[in-house]
PDB file of C-alpha atoms and ligand atoms in Angstrom:
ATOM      1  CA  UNK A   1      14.867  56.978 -47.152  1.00 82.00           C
ATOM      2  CA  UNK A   2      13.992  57.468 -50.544  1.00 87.00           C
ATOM      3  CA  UNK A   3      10.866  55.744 -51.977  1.00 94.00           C
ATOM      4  CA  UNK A   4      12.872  54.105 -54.867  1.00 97.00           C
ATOM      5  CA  UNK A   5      16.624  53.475 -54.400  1.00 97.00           C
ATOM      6  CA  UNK A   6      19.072  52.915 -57.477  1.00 98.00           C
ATOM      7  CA  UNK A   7      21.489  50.070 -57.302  1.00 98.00           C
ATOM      8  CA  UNK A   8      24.609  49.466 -59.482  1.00 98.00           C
ATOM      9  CA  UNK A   9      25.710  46.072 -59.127  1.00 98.00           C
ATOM     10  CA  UNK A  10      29.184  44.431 -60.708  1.00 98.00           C
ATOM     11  CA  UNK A  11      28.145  41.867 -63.467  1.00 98.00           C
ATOM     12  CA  UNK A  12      29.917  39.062 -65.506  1.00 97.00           C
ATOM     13  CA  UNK A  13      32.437  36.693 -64.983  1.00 96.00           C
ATOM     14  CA  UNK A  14      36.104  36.203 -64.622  1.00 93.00           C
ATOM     15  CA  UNK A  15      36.788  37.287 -68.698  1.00 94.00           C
ATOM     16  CA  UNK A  16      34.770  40.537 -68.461  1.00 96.00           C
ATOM     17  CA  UNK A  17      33.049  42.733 -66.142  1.00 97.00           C
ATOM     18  CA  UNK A  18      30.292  45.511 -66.945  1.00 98.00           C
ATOM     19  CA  UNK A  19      27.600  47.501 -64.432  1.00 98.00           C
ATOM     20  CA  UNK A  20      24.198  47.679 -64.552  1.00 98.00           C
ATOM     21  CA  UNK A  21      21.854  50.228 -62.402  1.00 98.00           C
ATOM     22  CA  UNK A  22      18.163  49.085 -61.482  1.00 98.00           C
ATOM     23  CA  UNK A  23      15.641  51.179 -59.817  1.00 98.00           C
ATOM     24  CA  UNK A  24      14.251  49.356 -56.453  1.00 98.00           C
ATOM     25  CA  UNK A  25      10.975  50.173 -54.800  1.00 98.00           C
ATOM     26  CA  UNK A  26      12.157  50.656 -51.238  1.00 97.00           C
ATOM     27  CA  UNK A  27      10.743  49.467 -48.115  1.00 97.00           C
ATOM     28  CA  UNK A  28      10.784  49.985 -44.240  1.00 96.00           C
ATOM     29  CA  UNK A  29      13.986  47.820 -42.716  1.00 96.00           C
ATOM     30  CA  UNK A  30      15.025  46.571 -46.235  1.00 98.00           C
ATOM     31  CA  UNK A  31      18.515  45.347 -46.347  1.00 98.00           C
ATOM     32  CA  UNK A  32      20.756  45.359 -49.513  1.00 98.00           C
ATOM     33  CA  UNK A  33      20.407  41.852 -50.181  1.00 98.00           C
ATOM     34  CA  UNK A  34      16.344  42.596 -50.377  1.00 98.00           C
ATOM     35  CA  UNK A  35      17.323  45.031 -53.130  1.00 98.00           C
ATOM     36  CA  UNK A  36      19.471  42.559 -55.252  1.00 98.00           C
ATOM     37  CA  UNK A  37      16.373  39.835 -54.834  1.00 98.00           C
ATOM     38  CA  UNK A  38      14.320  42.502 -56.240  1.00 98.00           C
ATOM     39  CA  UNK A  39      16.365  42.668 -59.218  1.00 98.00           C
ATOM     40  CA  UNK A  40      16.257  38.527 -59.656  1.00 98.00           C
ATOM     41  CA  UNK A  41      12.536  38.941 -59.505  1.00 98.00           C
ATOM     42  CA  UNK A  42      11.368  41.549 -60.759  1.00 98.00           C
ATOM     43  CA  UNK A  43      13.892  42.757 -63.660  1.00 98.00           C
ATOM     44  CA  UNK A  44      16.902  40.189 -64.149  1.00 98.00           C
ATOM     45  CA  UNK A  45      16.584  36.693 -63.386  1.00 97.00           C
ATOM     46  CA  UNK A  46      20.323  35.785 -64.230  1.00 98.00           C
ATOM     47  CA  UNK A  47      21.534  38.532 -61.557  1.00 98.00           C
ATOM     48  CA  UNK A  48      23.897  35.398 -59.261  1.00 98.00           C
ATOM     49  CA  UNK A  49      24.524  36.219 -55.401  1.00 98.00           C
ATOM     50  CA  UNK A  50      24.901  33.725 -52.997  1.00 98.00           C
ATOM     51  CA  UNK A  51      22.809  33.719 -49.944  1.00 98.00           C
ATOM     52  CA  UNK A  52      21.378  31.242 -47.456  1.00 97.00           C
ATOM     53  CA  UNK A  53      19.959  32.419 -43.993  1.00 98.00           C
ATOM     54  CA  UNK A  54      19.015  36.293 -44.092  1.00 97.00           C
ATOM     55  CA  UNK A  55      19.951  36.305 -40.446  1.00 98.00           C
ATOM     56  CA  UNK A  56      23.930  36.854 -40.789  1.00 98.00           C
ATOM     57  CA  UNK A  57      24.690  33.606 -39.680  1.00 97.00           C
ATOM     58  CA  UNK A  58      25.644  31.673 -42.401  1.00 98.00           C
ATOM     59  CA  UNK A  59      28.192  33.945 -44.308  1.00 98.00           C
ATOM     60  CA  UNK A  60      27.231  33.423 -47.718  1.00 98.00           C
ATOM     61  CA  UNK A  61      25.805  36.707 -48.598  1.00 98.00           C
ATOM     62  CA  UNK A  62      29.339  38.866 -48.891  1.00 98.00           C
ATOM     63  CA  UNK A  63      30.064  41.533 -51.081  1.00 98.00           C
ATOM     64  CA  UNK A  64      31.555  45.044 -51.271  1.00 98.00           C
ATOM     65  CA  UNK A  65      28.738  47.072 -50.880  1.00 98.00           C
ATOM     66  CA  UNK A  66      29.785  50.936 -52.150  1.00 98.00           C
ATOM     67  CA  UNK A  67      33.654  49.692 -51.650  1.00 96.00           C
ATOM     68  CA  UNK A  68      33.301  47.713 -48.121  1.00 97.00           C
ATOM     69  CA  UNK A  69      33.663  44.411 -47.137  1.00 98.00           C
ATOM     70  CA  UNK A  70      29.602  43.929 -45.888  1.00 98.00           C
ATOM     71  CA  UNK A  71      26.925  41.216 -45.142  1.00 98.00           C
ATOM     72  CA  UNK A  72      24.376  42.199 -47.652  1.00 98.00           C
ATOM     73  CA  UNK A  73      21.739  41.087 -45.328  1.00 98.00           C
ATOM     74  CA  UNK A  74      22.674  42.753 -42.713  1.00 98.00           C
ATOM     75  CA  UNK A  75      23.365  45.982 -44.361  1.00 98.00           C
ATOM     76  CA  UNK A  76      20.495  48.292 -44.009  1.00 98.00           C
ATOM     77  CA  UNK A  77      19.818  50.347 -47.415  1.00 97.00           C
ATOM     78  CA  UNK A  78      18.319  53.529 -45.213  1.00 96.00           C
ATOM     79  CA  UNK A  79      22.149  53.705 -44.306  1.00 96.00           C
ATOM     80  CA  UNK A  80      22.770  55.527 -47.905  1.00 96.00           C
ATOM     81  CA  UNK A  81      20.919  58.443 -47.971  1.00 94.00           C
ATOM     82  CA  UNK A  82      21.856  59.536 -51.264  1.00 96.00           C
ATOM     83  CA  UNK A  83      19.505  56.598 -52.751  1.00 95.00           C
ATOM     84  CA  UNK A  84      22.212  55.099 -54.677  1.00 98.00           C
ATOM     85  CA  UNK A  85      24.081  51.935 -53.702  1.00 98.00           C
ATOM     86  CA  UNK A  86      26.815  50.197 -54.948  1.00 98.00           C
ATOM     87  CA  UNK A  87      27.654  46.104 -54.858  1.00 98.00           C
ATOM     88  CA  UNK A  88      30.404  44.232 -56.249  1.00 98.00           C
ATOM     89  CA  UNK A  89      31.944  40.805 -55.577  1.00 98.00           C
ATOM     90  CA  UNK A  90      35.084  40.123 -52.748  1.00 98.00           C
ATOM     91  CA  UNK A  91      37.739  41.357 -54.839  1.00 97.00           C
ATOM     92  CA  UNK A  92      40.266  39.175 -53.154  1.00 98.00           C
ATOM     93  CA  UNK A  93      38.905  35.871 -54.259  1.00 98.00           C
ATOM     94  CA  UNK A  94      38.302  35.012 -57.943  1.00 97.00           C
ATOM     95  CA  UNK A  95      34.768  35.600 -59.314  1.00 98.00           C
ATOM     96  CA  UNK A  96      32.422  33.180 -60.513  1.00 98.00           C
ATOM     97  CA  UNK A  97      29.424  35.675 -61.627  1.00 98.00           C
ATOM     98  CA  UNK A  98      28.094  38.359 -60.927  1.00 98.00           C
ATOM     99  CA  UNK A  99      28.479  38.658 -57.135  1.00 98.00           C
ATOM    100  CA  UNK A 100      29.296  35.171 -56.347  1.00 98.00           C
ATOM    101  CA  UNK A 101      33.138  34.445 -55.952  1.00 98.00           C
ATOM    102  CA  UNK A 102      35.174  31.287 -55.561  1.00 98.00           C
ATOM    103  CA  UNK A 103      36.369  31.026 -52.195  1.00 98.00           C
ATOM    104  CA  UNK A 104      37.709  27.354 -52.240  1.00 98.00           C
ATOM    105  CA  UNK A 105      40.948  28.618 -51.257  1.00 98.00           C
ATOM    106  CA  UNK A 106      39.651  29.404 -47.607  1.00 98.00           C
ATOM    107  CA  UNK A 107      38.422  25.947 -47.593  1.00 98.00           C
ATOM    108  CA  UNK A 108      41.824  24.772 -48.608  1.00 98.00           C
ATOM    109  CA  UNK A 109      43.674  26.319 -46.008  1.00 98.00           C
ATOM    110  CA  UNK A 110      41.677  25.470 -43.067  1.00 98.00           C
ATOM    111  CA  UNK A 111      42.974  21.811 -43.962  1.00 97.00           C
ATOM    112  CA  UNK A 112      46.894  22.777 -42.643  1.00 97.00           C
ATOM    113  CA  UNK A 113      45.093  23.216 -39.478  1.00 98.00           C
ATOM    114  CA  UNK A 114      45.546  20.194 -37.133  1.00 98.00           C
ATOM    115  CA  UNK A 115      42.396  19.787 -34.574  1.00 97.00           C
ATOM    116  CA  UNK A 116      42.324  19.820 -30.688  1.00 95.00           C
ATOM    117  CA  UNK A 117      44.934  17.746 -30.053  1.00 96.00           C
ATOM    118  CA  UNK A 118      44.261  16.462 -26.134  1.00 94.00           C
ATOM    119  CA  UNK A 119      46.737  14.594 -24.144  1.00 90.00           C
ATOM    120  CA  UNK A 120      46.061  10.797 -23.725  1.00 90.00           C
ATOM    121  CA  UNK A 121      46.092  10.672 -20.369  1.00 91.00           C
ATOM    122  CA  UNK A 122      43.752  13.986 -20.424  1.00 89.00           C
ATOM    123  CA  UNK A 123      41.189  14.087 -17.444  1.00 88.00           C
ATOM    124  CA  UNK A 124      37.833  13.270 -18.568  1.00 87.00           C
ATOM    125  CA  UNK A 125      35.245  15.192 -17.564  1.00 89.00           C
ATOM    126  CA  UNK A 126      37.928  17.849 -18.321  1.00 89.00           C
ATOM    127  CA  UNK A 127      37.334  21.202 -15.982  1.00 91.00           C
ATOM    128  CA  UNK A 128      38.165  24.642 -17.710  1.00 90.00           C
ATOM    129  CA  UNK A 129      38.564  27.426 -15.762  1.00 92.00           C
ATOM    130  CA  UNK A 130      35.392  30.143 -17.200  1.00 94.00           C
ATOM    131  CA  UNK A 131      37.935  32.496 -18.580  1.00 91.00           C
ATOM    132  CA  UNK A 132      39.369  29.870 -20.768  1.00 89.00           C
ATOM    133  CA  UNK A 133      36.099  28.820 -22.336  1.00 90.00           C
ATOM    134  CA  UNK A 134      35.202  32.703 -22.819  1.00 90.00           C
ATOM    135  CA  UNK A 135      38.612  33.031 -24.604  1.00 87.00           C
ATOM    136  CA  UNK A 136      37.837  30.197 -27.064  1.00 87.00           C
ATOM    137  CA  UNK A 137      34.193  30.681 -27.604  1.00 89.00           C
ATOM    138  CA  UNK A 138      34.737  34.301 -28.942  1.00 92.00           C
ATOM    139  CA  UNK A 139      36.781  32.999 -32.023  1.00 96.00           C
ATOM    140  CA  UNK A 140      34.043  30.388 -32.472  1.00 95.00           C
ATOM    141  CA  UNK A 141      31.575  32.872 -33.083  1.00 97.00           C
ATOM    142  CA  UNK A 142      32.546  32.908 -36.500  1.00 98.00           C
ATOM    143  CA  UNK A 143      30.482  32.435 -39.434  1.00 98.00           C
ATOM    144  CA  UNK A 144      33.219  32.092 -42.182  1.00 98.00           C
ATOM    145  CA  UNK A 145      32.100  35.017 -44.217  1.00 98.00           C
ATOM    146  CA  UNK A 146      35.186  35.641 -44.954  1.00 98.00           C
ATOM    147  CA  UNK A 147      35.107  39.217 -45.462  1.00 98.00           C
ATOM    148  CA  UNK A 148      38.476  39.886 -43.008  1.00 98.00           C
ATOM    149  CA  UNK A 149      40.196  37.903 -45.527  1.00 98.00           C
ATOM    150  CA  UNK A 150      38.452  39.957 -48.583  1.00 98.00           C
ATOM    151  CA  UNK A 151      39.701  42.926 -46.477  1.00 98.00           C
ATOM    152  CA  UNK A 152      43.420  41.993 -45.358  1.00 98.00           C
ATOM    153  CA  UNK A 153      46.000  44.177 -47.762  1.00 98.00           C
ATOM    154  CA  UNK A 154      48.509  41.008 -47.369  1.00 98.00           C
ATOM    155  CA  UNK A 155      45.653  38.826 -49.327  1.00 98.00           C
ATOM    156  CA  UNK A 156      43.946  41.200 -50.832  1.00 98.00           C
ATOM    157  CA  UNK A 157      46.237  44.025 -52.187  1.00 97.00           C
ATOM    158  CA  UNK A 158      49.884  41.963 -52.524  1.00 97.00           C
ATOM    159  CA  UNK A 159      47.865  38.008 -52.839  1.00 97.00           C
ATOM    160  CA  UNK A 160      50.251  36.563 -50.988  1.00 98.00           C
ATOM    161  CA  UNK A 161      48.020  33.999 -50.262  1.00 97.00           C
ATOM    162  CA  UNK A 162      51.261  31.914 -50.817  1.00 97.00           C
ATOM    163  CA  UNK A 163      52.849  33.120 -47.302  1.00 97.00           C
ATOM    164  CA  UNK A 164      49.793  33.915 -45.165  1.00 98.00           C
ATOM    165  CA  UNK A 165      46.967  32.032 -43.840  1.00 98.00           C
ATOM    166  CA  UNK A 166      44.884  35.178 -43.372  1.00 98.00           C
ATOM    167  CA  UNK A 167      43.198  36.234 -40.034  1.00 98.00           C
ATOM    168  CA  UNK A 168      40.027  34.338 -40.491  1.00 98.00           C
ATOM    169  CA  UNK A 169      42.304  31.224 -39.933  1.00 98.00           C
ATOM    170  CA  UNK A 170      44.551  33.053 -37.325  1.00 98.00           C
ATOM    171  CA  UNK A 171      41.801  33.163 -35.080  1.00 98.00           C
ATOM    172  CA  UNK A 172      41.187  29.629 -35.599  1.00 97.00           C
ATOM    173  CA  UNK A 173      44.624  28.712 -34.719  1.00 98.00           C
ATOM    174  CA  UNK A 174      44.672  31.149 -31.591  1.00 97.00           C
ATOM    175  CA  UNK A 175      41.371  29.055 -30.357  1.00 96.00           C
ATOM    176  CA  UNK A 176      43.018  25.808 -30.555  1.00 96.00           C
ATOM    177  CA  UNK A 177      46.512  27.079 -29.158  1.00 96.00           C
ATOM    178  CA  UNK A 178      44.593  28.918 -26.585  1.00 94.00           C
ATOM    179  CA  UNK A 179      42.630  25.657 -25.479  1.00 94.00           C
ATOM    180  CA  UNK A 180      43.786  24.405 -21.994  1.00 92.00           C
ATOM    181  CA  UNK A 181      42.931  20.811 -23.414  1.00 93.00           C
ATOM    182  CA  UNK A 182      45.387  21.125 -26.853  1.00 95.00           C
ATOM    183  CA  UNK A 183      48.595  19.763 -26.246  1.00 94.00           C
ATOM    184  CA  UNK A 184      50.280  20.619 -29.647  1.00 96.00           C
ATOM    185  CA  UNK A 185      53.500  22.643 -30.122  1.00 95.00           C
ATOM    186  CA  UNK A 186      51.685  25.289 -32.932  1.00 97.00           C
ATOM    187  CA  UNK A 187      54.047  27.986 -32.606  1.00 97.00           C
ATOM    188  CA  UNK A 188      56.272  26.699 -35.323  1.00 97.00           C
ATOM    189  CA  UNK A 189      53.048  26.154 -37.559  1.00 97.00           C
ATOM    190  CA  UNK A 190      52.017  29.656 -36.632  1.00 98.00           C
ATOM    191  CA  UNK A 191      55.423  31.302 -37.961  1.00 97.00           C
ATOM    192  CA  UNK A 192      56.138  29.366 -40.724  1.00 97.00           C
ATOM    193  CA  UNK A 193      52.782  27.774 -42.587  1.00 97.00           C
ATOM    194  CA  UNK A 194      50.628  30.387 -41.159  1.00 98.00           C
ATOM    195  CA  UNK A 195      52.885  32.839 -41.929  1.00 98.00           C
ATOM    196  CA  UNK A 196      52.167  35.187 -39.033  1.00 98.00           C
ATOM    197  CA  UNK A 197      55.107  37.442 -39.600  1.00 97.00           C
ATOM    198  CA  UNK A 198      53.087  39.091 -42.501  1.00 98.00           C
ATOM    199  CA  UNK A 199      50.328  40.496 -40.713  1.00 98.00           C
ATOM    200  CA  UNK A 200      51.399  43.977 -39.347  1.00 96.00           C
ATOM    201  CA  UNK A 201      48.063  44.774 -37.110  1.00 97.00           C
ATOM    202  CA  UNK A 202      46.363  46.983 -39.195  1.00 96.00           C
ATOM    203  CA  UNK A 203      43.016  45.621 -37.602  1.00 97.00           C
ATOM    204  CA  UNK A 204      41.335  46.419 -41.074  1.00 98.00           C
ATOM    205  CA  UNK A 205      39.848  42.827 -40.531  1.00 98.00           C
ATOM    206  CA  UNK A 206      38.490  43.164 -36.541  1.00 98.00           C
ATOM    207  CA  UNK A 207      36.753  46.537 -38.234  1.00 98.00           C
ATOM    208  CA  UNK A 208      34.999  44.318 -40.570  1.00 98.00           C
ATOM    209  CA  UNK A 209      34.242  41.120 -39.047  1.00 98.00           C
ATOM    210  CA  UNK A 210      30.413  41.262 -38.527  1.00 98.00           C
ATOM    211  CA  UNK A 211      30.680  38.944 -35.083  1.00 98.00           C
ATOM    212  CA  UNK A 212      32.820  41.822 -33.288  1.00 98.00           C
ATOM    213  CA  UNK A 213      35.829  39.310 -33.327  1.00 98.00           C
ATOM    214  CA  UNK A 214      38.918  41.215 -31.806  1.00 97.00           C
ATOM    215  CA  UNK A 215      40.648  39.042 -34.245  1.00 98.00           C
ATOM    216  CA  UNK A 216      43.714  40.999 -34.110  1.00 98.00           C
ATOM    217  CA  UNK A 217      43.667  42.171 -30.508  1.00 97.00           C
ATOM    218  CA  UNK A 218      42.523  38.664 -28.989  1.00 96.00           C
ATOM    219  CA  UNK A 219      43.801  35.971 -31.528  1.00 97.00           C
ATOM    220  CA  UNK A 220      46.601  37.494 -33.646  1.00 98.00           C
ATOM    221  CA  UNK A 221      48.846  39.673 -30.968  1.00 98.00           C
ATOM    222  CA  UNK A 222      48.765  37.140 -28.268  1.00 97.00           C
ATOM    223  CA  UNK A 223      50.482  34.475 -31.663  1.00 97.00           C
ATOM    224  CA  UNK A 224      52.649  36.647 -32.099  1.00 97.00           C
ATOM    225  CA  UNK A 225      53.709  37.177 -28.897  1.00 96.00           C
ATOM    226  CA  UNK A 226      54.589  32.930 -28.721  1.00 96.00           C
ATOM    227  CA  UNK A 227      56.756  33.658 -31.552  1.00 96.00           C
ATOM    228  CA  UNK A 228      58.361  36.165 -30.587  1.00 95.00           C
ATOM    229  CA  UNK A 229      58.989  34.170 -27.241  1.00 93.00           C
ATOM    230  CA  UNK A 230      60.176  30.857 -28.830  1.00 92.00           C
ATOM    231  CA  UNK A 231      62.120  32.640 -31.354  1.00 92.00           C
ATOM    232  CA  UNK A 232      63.730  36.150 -31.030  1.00 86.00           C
ATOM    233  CA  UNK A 233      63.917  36.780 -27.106  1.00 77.00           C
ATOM    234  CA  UNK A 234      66.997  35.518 -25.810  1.00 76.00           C
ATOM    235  CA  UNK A 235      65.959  34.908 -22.079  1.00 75.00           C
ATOM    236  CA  UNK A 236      62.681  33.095 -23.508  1.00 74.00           C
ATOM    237  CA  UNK A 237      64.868  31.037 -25.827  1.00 72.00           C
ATOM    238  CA  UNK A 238      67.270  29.515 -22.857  1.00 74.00           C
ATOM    239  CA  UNK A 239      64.366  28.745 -20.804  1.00 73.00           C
ATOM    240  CA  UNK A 240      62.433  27.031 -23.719  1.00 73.00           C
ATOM    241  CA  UNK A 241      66.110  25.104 -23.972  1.00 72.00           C
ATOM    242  CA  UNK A 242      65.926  24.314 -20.617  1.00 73.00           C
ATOM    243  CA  UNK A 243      61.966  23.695 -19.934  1.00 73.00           C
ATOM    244  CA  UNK A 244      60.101  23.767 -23.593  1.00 70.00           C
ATOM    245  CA  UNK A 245      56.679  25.484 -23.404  1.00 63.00           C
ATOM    246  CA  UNK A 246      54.437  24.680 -25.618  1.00 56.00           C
ATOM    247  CA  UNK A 247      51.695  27.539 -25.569  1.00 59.00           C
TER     248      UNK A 247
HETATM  249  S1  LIG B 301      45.635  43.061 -38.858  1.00 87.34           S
HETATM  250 FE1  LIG B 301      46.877  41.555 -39.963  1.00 87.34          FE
HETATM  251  S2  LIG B 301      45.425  39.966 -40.577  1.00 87.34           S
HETATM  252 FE2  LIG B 301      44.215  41.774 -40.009  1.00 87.34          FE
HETATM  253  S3  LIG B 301      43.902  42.876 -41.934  1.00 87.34           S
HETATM  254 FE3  LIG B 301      45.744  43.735 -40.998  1.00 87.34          FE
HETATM  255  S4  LIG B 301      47.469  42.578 -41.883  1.00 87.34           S
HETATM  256 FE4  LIG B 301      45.583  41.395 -42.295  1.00 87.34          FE
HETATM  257  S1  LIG B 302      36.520  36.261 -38.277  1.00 87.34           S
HETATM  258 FE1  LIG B 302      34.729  37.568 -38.583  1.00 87.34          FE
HETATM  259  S2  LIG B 302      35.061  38.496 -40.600  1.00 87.34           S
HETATM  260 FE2  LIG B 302      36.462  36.771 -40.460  1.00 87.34          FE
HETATM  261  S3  LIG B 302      35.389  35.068 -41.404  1.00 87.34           S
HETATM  262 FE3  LIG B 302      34.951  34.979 -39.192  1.00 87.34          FE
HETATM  263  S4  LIG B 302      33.068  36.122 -38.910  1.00 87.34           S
HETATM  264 FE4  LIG B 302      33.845  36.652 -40.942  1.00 87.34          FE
HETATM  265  S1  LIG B 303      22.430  35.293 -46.026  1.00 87.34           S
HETATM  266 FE1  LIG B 303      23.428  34.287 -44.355  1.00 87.34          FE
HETATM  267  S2  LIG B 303      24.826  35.753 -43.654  1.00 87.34           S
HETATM  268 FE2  LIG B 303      23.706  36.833 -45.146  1.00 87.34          FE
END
């Protein structure tokens, strides 16, 4: 790794954009967000990022560091040899400055989600069989950073944010449906407000989500597959008719 690194970083606000390139004193196991602090203290105090834990827990530190969705604390600098890095805001979402965007939307969305919906006359203590709690626990891992939705070309590239809930909240959705305990019928939800019939399983968001989500393998495919059940397979269809599943 180079001794001093140069970093080009987007700046300015949703009427105009420039770059500027600092020079960064590198050090051993420095991260990209270390580099952009460096710049607040050392040469431009008005440089805005958003950041919280350091840890990659939170999700607050996202950005497109040299062109991919990344958790600029997580992203080790010593992974660019060349000594120059570049770091611009989640171009899906609308920017606020510098590297901090508005993400609201997200926020928005995750309201059209009903919660665990349990039967009244539920067992309680309610036993779940190990598998099950595996299967839900893995979409709980994660952190709302957000960057599978920077990522997915149905948000990102045609912002059809009209249509599509995006995968972070598919996975949500395929935790609840998934949940032995939640009794409601989603799979209309899941075709129609989710809009699940405009992902077409690129995985471009499992590759980026920094909790190893198979988001489209676990959570996405499986929805799909209740749709496709409750709605275009005729032998599924009769025996929904007949005995209505609601998973
Ligand atoms: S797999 Fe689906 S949700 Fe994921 S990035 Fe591709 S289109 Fe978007
Ligand atoms: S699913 Fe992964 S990439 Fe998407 S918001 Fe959650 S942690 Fe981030
Ligand atoms: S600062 Fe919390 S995830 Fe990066």
């Amino acid at each position: 790794m180079p001794d001093t690194i140069k970093i080009t970083v987007v700046r300015g606000d949703k009427e105009t954009t420039t770059e500027s390139t600092y020079d960064v004193p590198t050090f051993e196991g420095m991260v990209v967000l270390d580099a952009v602090h460096y710049v607040q203290q050392h040469i431009d105090g008005t440089l805005a990022c958003r950041w919280n834990c350091k840890a990659a827990k939170c999700g607050s530190c996202s950005a497109e560091v040299d062109g991919r969705p990344k958790l600029m604390c997580k992203t080790r600098v010593d992974q660019y040899p060349s000594g120059r890095i570049h770091v611009g805001p989640l171009r899906t979402f609308p920017l606020v400055k510098d590297l901090v965007t508005d993400v609201t939307w997200n926020y928005r969305m995750a309201t059209k989600i009903k919660p665990l919906t349990p039967a009244a006359d539920a067992p309680r203590p309610f036993v779940m069989q190990q598998a099950d709690v595996e299967r839900s626990q893995d979409f709980r891992k994660c952190i709302e950073c957000f960057l599978c939705q920077d990522v997915c070309h149905v948000l990102r590239d045609h912002n059809r944010k009209d249509g599509f809930l995006g995968p972070r909240h598919m996975i949500k959705i395929a935790g609840l449906a998934m949940h032995p305990m939640d009794e409601l019928d989603r799979v209309k939800m899941i075709k129609e407000e989710a809009g699940i019939g405009f992902c077409n399983i690129t995985k471009c968001c499992t590759e980026v989500c920094p909790e190893h989500i198979k988001i489209t393998d676990n959570g996405i495919i499986p929805m799909k597959e209740r749709v496709v059940d409750r709605y275009y397979d005729p032998v599924m269809r009769i025996l929904n008719i007949l005995a209505p599943n609601k998973k």
